PDB file of C-alpha atoms in Angstrom:
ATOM      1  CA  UNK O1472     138.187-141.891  14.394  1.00  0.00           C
ATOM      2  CA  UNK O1473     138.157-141.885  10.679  1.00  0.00           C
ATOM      3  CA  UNK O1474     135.866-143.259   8.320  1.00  0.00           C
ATOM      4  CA  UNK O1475     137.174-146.514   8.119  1.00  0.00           C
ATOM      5  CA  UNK O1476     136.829-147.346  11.490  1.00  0.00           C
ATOM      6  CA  UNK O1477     132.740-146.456  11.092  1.00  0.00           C
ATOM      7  CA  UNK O1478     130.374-148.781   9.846  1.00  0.00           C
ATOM      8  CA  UNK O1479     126.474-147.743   9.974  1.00  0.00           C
ATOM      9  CA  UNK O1480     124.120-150.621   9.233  1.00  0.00           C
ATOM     10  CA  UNK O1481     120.636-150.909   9.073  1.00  0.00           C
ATOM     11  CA  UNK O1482     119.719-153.906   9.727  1.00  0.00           C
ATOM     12  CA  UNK O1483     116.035-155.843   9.519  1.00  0.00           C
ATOM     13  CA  UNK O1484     114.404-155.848  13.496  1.00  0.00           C
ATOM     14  CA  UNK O1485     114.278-159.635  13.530  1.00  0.00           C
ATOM     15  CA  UNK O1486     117.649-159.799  13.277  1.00  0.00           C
ATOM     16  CA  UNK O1487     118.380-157.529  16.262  1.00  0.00           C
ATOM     17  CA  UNK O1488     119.730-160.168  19.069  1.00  0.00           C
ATOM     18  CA  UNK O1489     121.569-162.353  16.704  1.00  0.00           C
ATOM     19  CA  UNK O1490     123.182-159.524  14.806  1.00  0.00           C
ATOM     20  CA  UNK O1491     124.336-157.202  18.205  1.00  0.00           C
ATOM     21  CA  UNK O1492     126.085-160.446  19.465  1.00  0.00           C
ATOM     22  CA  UNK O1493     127.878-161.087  16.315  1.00  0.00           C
ATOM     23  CA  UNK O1494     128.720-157.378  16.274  1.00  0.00           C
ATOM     24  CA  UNK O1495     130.244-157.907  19.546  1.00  0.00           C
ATOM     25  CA  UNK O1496     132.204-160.632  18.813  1.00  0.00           C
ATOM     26  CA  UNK O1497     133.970-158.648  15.409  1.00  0.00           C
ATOM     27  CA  UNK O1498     134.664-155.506  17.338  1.00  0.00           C
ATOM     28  CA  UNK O1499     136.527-158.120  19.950  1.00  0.00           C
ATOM     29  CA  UNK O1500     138.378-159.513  17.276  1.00  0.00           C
ATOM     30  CA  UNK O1501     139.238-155.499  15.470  1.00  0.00           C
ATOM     31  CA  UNK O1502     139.438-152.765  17.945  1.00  0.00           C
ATOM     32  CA  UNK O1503     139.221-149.394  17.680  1.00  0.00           C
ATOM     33  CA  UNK O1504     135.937-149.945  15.296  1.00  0.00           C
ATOM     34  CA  UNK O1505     132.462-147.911  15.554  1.00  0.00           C
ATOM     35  CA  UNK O1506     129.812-149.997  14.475  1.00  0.00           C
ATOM     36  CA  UNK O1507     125.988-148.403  14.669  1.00  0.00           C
ATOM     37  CA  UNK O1508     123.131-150.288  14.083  1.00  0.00           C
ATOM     38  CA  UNK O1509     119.897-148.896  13.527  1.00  0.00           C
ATOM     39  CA  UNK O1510     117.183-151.448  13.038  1.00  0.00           C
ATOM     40  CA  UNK O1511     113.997-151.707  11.716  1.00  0.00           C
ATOM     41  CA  UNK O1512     111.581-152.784   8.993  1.00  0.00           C
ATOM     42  CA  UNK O1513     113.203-153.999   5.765  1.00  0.00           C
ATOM     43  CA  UNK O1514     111.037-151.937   3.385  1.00  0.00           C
ATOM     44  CA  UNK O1515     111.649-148.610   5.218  1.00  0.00           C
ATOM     45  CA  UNK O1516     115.167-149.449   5.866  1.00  0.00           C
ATOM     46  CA  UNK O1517     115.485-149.764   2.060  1.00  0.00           C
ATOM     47  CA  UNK O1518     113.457-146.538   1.114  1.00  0.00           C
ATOM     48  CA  UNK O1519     115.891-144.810   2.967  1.00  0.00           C
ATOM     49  CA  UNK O1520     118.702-145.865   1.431  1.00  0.00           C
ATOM     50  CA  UNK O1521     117.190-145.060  -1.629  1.00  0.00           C
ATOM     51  CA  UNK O1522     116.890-141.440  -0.220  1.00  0.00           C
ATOM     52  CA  UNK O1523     119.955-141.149   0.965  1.00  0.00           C
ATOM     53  CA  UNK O1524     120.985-142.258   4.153  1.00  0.00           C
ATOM     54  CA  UNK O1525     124.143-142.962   4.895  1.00  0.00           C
ATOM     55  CA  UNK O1526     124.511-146.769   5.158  1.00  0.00           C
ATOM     56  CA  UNK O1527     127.185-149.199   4.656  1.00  0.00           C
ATOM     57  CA  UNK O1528     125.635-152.324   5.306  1.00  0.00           C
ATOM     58  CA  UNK O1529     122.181-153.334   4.640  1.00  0.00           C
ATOM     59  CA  UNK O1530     120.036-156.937   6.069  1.00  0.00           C
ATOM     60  CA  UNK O1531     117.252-157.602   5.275  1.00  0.00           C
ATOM     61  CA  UNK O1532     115.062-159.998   6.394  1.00  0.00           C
ATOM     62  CA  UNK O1533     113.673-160.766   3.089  1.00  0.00           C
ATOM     63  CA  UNK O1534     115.744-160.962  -0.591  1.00  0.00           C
ATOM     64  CA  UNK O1535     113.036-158.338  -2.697  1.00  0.00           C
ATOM     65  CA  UNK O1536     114.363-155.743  -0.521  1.00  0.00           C
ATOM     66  CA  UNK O1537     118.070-156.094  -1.937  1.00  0.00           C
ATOM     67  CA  UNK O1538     116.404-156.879  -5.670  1.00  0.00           C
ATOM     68  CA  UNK O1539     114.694-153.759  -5.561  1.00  0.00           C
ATOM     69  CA  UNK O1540     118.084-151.587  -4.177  1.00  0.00           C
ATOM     70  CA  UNK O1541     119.920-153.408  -6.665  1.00  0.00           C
ATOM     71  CA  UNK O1542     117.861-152.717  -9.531  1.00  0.00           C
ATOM     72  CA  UNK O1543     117.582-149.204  -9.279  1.00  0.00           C
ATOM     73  CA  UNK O1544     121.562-149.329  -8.963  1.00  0.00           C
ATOM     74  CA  UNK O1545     122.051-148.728  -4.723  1.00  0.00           C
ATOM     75  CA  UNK O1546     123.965-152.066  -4.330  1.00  0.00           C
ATOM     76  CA  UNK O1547     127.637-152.228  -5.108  1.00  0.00           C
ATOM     77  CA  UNK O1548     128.278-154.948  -7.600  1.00  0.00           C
ATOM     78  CA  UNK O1549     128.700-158.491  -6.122  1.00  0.00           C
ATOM     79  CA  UNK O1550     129.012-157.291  -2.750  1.00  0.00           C
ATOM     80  CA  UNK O1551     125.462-159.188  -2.138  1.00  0.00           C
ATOM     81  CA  UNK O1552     125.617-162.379   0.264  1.00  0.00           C
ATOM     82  CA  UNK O1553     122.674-164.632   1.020  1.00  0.00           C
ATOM     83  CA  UNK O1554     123.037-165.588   4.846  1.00  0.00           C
ATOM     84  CA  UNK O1555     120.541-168.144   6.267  1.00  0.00           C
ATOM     85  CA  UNK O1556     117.194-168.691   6.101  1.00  0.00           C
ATOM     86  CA  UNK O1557     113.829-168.040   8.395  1.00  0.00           C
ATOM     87  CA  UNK O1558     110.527-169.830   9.085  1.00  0.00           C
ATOM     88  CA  UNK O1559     106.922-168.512   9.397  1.00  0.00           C
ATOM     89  CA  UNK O1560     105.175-168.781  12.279  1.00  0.00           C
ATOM     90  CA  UNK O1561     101.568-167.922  13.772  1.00  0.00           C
ATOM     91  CA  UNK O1562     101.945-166.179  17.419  1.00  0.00           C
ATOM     92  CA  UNK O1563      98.986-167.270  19.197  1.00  0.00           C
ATOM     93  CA  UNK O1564      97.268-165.411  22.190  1.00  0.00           C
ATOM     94  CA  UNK O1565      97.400-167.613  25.336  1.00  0.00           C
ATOM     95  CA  UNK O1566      95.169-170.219  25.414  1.00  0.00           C
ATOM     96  CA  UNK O1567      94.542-170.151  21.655  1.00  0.00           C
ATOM     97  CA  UNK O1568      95.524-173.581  19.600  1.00  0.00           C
ATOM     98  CA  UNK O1569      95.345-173.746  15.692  1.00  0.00           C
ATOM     99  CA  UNK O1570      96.486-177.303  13.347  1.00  0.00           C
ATOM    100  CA  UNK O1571      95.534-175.999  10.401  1.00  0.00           C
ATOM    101  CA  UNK O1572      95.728-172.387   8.747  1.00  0.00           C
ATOM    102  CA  UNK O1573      91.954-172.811   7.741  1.00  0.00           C
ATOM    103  CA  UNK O1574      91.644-172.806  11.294  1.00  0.00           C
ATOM    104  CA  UNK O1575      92.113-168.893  11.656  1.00  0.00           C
ATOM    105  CA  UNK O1576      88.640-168.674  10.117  1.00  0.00           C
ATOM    106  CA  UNK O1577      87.007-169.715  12.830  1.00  0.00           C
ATOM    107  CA  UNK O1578      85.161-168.089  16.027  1.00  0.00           C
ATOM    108  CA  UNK O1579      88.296-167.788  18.496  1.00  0.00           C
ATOM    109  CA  UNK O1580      90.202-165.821  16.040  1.00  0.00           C
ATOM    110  CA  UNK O1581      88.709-162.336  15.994  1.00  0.00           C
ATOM    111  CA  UNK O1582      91.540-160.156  15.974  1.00  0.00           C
ATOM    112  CA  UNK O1583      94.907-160.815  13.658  1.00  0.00           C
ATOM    113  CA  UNK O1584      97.804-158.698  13.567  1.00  0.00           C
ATOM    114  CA  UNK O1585      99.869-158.664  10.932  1.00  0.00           C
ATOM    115  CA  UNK O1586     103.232-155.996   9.534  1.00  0.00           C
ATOM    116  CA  UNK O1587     102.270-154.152   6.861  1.00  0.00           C
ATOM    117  CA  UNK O1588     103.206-155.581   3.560  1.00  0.00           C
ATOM    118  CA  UNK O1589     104.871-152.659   2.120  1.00  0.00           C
ATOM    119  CA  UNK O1590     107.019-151.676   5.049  1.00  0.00           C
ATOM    120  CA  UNK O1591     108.264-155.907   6.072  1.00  0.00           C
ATOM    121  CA  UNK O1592     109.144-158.790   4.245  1.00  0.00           C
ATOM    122  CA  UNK O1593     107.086-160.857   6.824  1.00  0.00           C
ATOM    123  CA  UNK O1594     104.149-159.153   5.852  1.00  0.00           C
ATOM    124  CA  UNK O1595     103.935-159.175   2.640  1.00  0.00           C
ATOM    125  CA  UNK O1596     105.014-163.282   2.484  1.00  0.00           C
ATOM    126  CA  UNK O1597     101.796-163.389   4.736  1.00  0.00           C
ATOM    127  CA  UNK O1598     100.038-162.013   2.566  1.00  0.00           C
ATOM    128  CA  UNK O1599     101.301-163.472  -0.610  1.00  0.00           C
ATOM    129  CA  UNK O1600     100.614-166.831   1.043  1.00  0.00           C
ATOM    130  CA  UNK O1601      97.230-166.600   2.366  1.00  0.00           C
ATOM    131  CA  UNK O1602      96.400-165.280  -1.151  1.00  0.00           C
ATOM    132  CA  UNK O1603      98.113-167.916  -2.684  1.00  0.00           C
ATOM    133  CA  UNK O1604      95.673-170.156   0.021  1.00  0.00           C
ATOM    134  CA  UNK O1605      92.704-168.490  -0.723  1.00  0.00           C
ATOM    135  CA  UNK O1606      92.045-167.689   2.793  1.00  0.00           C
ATOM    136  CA  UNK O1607      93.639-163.791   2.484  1.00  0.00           C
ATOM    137  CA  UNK O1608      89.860-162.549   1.039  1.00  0.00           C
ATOM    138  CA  UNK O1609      88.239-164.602   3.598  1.00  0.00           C
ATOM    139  CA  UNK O1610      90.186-163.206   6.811  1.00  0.00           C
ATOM    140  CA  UNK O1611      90.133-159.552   5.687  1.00  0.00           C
ATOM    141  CA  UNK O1612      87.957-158.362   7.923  1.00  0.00           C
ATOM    142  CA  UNK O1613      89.760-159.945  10.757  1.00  0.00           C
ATOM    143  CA  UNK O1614      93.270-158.330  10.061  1.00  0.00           C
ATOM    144  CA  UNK O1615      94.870-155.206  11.105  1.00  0.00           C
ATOM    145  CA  UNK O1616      97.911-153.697  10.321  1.00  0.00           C
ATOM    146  CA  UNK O1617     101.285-152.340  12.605  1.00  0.00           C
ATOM    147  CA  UNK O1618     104.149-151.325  11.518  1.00  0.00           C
ATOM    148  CA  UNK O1619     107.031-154.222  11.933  1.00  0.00           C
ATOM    149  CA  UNK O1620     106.861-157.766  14.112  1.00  0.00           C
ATOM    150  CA  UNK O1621     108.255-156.308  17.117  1.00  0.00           C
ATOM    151  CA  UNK O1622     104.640-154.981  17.328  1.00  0.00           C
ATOM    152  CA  UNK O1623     102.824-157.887  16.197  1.00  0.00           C
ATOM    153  CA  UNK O1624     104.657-159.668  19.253  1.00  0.00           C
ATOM    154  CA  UNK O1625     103.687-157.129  21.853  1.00  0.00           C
ATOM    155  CA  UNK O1626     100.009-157.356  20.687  1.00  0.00           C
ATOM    156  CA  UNK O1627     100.329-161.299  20.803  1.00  0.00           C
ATOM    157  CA  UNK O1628     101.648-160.990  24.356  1.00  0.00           C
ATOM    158  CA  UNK O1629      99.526-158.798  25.983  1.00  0.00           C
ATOM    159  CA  UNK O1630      96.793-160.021  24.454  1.00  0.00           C
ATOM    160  CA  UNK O1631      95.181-157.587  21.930  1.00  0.00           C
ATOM    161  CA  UNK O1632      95.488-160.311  19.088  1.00  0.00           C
ATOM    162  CA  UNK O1633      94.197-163.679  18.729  1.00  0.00           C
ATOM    163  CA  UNK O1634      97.037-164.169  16.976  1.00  0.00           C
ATOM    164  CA  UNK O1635      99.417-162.728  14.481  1.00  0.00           C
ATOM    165  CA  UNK O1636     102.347-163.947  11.768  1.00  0.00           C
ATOM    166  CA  UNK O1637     105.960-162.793  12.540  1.00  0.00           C
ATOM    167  CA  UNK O1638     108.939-165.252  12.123  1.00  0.00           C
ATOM    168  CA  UNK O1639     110.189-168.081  13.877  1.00  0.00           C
ATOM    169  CA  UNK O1640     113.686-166.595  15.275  1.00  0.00           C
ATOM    170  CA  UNK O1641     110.900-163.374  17.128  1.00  0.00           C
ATOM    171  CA  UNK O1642     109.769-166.614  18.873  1.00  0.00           C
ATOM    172  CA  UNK O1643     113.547-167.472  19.999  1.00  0.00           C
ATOM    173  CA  UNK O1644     113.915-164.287  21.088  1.00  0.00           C
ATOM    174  CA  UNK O1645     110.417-164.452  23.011  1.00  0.00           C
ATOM    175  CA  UNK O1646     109.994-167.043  25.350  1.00  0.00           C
ATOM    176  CA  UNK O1647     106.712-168.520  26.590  1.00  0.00           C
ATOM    177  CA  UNK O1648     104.649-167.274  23.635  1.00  0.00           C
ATOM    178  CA  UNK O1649     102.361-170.213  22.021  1.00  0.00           C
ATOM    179  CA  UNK O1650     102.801-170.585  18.443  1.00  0.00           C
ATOM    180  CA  UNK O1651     102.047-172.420  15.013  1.00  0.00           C
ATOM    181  CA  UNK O1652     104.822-173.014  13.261  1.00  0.00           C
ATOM    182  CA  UNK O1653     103.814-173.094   9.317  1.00  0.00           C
ATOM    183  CA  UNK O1654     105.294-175.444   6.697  1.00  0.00           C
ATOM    184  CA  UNK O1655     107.402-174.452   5.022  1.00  0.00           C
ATOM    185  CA  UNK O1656     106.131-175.905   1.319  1.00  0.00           C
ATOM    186  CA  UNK O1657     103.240-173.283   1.979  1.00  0.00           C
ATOM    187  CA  UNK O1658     105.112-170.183   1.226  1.00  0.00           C
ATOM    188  CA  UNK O1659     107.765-169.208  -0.919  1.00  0.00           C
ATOM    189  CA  UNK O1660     111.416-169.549   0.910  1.00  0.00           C
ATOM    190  CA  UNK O1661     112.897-166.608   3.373  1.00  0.00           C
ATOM    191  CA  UNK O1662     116.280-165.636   2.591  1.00  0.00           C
ATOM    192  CA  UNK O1663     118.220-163.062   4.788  1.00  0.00           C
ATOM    193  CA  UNK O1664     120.090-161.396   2.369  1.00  0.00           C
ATOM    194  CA  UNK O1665     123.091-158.659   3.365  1.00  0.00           C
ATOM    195  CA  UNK O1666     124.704-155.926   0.421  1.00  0.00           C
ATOM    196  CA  UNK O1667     126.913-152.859   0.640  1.00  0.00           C
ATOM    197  CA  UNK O1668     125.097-149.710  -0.615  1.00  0.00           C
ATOM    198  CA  UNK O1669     126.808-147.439  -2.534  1.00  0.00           C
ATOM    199  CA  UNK O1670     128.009-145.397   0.443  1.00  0.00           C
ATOM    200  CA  UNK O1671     130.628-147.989   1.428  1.00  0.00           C
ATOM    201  CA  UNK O1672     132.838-148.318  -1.543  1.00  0.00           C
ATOM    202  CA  UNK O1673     135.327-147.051   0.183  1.00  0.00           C
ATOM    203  CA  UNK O1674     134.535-149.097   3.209  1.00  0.00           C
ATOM    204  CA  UNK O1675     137.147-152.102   4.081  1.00  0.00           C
ATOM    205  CA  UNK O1676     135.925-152.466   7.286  1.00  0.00           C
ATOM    206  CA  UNK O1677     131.840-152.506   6.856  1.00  0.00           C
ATOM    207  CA  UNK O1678     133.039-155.565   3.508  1.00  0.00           C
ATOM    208  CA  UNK O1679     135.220-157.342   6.499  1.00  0.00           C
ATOM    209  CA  UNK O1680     132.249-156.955   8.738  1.00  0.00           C
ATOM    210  CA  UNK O1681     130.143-158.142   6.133  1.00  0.00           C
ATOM    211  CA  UNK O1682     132.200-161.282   5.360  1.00  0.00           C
ATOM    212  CA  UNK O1683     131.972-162.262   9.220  1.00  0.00           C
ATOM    213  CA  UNK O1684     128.435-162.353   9.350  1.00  0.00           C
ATOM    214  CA  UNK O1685     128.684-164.775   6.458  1.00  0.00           C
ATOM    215  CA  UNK O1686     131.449-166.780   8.205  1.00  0.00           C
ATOM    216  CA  UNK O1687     130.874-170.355   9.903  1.00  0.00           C
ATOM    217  CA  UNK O1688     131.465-168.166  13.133  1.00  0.00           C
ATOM    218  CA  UNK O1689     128.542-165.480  12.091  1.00  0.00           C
ATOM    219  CA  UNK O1690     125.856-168.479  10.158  1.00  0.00           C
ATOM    220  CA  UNK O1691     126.390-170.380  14.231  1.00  0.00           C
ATOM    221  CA  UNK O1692     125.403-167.357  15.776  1.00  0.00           C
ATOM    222  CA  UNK O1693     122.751-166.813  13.535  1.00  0.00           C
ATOM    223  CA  UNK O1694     121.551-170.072  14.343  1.00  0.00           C
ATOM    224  CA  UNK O1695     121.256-170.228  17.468  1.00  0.00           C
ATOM    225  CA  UNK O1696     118.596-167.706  17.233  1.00  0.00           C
ATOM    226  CA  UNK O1697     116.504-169.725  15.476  1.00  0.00           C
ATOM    227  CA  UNK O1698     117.714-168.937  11.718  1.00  0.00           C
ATOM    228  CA  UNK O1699     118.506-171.781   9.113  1.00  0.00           C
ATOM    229  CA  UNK O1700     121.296-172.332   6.875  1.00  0.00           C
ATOM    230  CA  UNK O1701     119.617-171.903   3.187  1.00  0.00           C
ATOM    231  CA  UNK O1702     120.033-176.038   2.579  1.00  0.00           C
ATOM    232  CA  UNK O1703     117.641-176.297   6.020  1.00  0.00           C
ATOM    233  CA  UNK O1704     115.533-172.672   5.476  1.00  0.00           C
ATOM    234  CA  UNK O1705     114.460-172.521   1.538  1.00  0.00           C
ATOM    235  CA  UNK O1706     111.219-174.963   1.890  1.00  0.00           C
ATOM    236  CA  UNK O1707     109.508-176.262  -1.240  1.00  0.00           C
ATOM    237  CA  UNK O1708     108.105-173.910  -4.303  1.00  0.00           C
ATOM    238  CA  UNK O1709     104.193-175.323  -5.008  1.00  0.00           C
ATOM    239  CA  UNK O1710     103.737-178.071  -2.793  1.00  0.00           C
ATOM    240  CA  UNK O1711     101.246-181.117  -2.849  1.00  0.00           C
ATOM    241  CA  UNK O1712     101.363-181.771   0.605  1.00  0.00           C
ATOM    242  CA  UNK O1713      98.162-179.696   1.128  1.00  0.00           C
ATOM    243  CA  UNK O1714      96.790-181.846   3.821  1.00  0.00           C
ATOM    244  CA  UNK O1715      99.596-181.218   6.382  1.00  0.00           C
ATOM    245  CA  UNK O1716      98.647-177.028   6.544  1.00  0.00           C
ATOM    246  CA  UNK O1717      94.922-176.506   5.239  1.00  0.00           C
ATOM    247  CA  UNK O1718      91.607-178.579   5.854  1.00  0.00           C
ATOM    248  CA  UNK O1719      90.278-179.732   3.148  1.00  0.00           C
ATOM    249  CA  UNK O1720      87.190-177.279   2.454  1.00  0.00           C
ATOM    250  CA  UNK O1721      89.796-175.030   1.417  1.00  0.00           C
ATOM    251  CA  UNK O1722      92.260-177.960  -0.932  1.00  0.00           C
ATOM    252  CA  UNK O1723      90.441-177.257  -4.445  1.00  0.00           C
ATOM    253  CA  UNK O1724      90.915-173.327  -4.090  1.00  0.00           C
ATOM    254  CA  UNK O1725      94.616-173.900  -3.173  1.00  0.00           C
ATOM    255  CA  UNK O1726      95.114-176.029  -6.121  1.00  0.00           C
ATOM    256  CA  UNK O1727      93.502-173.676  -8.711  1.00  0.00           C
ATOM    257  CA  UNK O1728      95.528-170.773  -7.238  1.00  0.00           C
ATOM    258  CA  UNK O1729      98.860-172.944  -8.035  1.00  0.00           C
ATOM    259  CA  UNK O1730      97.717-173.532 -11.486  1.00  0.00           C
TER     260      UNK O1730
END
């Protein structure tokens, strides 16, 4: 098999159900193609591009990932595509109900679980968010850290977390977990976002591959796993609206962080 008939992609873990089915589907539609996918958290993913690794596609689940790549010159020029868009949500242990964000202060949330900031995208938008809230200082001595939101479900589930933030389409893929599902005007909009590292410039088939994961065909598939198209997924940059996510003990230190 020669190297056009291999495409390696790395690929954000969300993204894992969504992504193998569309894979499916492309390899139906080209034989003869070799496409492995390793997945994981964005932030490592990227680091190891940046060292290296042979990759020909990159997703991530957030856009600073490709930014960063990009930047430091990893990304082939205008190969980058933004696909659709995700939603934050709080897994809650069973039993466990929350209407506000504020309410993660209280008693019946002792333990939260959270990705690490530095290693995936949903971490770190937790974290920029709950700063941005005023409520990150507040919870700190609540939190604890694994490594991506595969995790952060499994300690949901069985029940070593009160709760914990992943993203909506880990829900889809998860059923009969409880969950608050957090507007969107509270943090800044999700963006999927797909590029060709350096490695595949010589690649037709991982930039064809690419370009069906952005198709009509791929953006359906995507959404049926709970994913948005960006028009329905981006959310609103410094809302008003603070009523409808925080109580309102915690309104005036919202509004002075937005200032």
């Amino acid at each position: 098999m020669t190297a056009q008939n291999k495409i390696q992609v790395a690929a954000a873990m969300v993204l894992r159900n969504a992504l193998m089915d569309i894979r499916k589907m492309f390899m139906e539609k080209n034989s003869g193609l070799d496409i492995a996918v390793e997945f994981g958290p964005s932030g490592v993913l990227s680091r190891n591009i940046e060292k290296g690794q042979a990759v020909d596609l990159f997703i991530s689940a957030g856009q600073k990932e490709i930014d960063r790549l990009a930047d430091k010159g990893f990304i082939l020029p205008d190969s980058r595509k933004s696909l659709v868009g995700n939603q934050m949500v709080v897994m809650l242990k069973k039993g466990l109900t929350m209407n506000y964000l504020a309410d993660l202060t209280t008693d019946q949330f002792r333990n939260i679980v959270l990705p690490f900031p530095d290693k995936a995208p949903s971490g770190r938008y937790a974290k920029e968010m709950l700063i941005r809230l005023g409520l990150w200082d507040v919870l700190t001595e609540k939190q604890y850290f694994v490594d991506d939101v595969k995790q952060v479900v499994e300690a949901v589930a069985g029940g070593e977390a009160d709760a914990g933030f992943a993203w909506y389409a880990d829900i889809q893929a998860t059923p009969g977990l409880d969950y608050y599902r957090i507007p969107q005007a509270a943090y800044e909009p999700v963006m999927v976002t797909a590029a060709l590292p350096l490695y595949a410039e010589k690649n037709i088939s991982a930039k064809k591959f690419l370009e069906y994961i952005a198709s009509e065909e791929g953006i359906i598939t995507l959404e049926k796993y709970g994913f948005t198209r960006p028009e329905q997924g981006q959310g609103a940059k410094r809302p008003h609206i603070l009523w409808k996510f925080l109580t309102p003990s915690y309104e005036d230190d919202f509004v002075n962080a937005l200032l």
